[in-house]
Coordinates of C-alpha atoms in Angstrom, one line a residue:
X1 CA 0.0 0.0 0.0
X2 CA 1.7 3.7 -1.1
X3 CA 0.7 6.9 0.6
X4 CA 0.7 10.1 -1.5
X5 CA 0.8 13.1 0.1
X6 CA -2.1 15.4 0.2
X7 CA -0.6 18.7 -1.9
X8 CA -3.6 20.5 -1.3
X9 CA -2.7 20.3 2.0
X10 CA 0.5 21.4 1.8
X11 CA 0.4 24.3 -0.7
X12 CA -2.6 26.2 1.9
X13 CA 0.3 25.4 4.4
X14 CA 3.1 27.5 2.1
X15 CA -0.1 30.0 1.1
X16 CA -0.5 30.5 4.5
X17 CA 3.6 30.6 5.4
X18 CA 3.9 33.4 2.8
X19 CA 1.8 35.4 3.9
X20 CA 2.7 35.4 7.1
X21 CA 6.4 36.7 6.0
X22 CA 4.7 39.3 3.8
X23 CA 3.6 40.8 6.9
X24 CA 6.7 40.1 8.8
X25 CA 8.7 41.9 6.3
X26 CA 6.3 45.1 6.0
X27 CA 6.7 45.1 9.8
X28 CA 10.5 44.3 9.8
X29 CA 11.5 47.0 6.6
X30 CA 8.6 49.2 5.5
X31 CA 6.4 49.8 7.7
X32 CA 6.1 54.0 8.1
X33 CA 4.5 54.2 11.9
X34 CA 5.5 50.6 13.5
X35 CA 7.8 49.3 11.7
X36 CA 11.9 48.7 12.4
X37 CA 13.5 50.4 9.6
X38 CA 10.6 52.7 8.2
X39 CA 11.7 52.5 4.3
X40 CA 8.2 52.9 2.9
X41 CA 8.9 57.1 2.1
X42 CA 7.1 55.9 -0.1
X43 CA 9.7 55.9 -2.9
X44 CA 11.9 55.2 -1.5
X45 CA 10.5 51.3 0.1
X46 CA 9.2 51.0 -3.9
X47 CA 12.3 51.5 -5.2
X48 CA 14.0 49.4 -3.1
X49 CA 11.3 46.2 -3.6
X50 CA 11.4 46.8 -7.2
X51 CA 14.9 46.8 -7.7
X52 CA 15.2 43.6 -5.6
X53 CA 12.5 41.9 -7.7
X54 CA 14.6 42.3 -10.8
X55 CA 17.6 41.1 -9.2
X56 CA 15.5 38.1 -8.6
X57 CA 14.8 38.2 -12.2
X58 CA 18.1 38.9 -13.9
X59 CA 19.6 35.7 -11.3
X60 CA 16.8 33.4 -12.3
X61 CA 15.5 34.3 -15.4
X62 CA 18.4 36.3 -17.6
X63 CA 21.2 34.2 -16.3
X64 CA 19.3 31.1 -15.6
X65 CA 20.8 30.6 -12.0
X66 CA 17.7 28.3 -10.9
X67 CA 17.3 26.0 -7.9
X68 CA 15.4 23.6 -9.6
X69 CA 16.3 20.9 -7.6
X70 CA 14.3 22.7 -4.0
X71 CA 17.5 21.9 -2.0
X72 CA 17.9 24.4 0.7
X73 CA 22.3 24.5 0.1
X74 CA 21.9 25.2 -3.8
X75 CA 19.2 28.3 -3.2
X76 CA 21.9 29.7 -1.1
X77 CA 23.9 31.1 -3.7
X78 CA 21.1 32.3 -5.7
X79 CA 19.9 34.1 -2.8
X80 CA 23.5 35.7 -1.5
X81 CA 24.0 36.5 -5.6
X82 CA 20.8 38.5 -5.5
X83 CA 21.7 40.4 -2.3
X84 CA 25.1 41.6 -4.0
X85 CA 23.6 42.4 -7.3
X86 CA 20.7 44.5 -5.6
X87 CA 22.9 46.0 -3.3
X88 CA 26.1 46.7 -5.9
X89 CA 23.1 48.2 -8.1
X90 CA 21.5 50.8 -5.9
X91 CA 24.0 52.3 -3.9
X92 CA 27.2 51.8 -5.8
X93 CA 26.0 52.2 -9.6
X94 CA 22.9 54.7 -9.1
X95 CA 24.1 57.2 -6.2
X96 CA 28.1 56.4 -5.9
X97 CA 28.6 56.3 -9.8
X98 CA 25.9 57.1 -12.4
X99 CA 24.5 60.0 -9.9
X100 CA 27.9 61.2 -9.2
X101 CA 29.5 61.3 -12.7
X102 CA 26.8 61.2 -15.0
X103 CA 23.1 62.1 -14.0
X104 CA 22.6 64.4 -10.7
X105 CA 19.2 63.2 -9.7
X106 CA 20.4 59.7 -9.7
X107 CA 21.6 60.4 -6.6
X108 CA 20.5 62.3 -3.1
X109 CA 24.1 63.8 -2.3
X110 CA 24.9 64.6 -5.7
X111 CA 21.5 66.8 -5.6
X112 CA 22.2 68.0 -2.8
X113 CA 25.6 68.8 -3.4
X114 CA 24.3 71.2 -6.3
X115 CA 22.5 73.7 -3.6
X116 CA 19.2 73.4 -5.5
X117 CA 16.0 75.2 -4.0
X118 CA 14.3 73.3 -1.8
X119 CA 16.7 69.9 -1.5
X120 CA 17.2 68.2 1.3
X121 CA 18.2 64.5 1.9
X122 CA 14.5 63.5 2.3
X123 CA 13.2 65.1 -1.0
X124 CA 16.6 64.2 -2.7
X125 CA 16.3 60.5 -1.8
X126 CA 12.6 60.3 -2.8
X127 CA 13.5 62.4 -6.4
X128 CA 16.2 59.8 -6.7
X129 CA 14.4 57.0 -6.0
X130 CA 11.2 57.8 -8.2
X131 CA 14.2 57.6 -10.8
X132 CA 15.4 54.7 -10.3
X133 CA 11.8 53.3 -9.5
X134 CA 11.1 54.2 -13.0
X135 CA 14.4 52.9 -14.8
X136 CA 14.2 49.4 -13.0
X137 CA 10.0 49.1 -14.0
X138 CA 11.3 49.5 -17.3
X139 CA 13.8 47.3 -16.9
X140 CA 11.4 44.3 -15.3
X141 CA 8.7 45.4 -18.7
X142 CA 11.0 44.6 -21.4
X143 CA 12.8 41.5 -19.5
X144 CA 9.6 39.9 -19.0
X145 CA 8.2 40.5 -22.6
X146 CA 11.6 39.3 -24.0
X147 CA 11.2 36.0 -22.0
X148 CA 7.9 35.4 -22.9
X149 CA 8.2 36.4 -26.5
X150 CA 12.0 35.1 -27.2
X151 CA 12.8 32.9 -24.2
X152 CA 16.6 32.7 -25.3
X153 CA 16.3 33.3 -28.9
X154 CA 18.6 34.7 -30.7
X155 CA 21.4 32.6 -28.1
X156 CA 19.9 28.8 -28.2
X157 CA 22.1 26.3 -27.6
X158 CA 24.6 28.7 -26.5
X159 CA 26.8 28.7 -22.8
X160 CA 24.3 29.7 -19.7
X161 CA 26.6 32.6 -19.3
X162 CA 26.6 34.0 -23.0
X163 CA 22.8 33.6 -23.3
X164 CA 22.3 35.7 -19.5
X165 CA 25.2 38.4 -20.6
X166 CA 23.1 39.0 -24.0
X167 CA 20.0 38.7 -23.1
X168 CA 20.8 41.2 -19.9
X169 CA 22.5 44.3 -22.3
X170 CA 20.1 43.6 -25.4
X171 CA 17.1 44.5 -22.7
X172 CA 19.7 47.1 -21.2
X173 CA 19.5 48.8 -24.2
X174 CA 15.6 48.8 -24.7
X175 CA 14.8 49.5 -21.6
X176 CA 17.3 52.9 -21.8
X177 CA 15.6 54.2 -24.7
X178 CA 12.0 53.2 -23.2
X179 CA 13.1 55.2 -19.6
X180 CA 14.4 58.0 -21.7
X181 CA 10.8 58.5 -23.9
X182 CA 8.6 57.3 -20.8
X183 CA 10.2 58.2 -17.8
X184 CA 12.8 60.9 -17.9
X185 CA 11.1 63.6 -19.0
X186 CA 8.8 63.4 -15.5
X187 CA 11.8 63.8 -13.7
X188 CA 13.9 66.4 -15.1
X189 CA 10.5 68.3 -14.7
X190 CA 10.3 67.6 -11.0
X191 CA 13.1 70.2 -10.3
X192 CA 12.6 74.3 -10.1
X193 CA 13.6 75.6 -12.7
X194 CA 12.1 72.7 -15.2
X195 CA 15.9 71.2 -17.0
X196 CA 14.2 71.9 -20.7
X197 CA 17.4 71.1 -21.9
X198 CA 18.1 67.8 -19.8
X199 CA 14.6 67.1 -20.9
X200 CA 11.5 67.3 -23.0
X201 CA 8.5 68.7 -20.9
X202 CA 5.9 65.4 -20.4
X203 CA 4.5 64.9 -23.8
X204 CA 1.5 62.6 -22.7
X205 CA 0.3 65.3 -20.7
X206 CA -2.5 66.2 -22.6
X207 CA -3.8 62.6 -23.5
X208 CA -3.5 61.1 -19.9
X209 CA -4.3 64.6 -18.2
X210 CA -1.2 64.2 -15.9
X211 CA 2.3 64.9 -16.4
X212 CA 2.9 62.1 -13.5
X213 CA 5.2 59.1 -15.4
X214 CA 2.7 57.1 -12.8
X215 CA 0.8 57.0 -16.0
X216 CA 3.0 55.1 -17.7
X217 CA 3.6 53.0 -14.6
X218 CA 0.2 52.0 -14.1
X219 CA 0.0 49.9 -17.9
X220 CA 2.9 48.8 -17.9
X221 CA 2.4 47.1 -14.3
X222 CA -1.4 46.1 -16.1
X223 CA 0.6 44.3 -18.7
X224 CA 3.1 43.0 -16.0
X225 CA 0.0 40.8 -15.0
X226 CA -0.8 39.4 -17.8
X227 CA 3.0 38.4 -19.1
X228 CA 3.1 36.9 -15.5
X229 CA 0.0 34.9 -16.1
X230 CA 1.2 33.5 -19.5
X231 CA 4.5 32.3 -18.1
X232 CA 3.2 30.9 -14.9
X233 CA -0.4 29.6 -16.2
X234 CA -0.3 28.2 -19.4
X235 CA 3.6 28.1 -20.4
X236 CA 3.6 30.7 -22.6
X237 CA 0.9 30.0 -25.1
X238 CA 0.5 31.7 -27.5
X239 CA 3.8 32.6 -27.3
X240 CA 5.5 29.2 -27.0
X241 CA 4.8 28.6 -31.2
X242 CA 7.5 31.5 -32.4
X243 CA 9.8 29.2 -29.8
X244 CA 12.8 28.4 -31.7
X245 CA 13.5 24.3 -31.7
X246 CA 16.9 23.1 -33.0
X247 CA 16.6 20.8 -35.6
X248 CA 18.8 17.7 -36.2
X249 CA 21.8 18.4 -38.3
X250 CA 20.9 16.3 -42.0
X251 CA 24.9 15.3 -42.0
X252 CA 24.3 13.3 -38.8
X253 CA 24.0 9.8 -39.0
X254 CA 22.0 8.3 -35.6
X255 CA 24.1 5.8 -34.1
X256 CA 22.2 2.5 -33.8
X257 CA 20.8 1.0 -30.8

């Protein structure tokens, strides 16, 4: 007689589990009134969730770093890799370097540091990290349309690490040119005077009757949801028939049984 485990059972067990830390880690990091660390600014909490989400992404799904195999010792690395990339990401490349040497509001103490009216490290941290809020969902919008609509393709059959370095700079490169038409004209219109010359004025303002980049935000988080539901829910359909399949090499004899 064989027993089978009842995974109904268990998977209200791990609902129930996860949702217990959701509200553990609201209490623990973002909670504004109660909680230990008060990050939720509210910026500032977003920008810091969302840029951990796609470090989740880029490890798992860009570079294909997967514990597949649910053992507790191989999702260590994963998990450390994430940490480092999240944390290398935000405050070495956004405020120590791009902010720094390339684009002020990038970074609070670069604003700051330019004696602008009305800056101080509160309103320089959120302006920075509405930035970066915005460059990272545009980031997570193209990744997860390139996985659902390419997978790997153009790099099949390619090393792990050659398919996660291209697939990680081709969407690089999109998602720059989407922040730059979407996002950063929101921004450079934030500060007084408006930087005309860092940036257009927010084009969409008459069609969406807001010059708020939350606009753009809000459909491409709508369209978030239903990438995530292909993926997850039915594997991709109707994606999964533009999958590229390798197809036996003619000049190959099969070896016989």
């Amino acid at each position: 007689m064989t027993t089978t485990k009842n995974n109904y059972l268990f998977g209200l067990v791990a609902f129930v589990v996860m949702i217990i830390a959701n509200f553990v880690l609201w209490r623990l990091f973002f909670a504004p009134s109660n909680g230990v660390f008060k990050l939720f600014t509210p910026m500032y909490g977003l920008s810091l969730a969302a840029l951990y989400f796609y470090s989740i992404m880029l490890v798992a799904d860009v570079f294909g770093w997967k514990n597949e195999t649910g053992s507790l010792v191989k999702g260590i690395a994963p998990f450390i890799s994430s940490i480092i990339i999240f944390y290398a990401v935000y405050y070495l490349f956004f405020w120590k370097v791009l902010g720094t040497y390339g684009i002020t509001y990038f970074s609070p103490q670069a604003q700051i540091a330019t004696g602008g009216t009305g800056l101080e490290m509160w309103n320089a941290r959120e302006n920075s990290s509405l930035a970066i809020l915005f460059v990272i969902t545009a980031l997570i919008w193209v990744t997860m349309i390139w996985n659902t609509g390419f997978g790997n393709s153009p790099w099949d059959g390619m090393q792990k690490r050659v398919v996660g370095f291209s697939k990680f700079f081709a969407t690089a490169f999109i998602s720059t040119i989407f922040y730059a038409i979407f996002f950063h004209p929101n921004i450079t219109a934030l500060f007084q005077p408006k930087q005309i010359f860092a940036g257009v004025l927010p084009w969409w303002d008459g069609i969406a009757m807001t010059a708020s980049s939350f606009y753009h935000l809000g459909w491409m988080f709508a369209g978030l949801f239903i990438l995530m539901f292909l993926n997850d829910c039915v594997d991709g359909y109707p994606f999964n028939f533009f999958a590229v399949t390798k197809k036996p090499d003619p000049g190959l004899v099969p070896l016989s049984p």
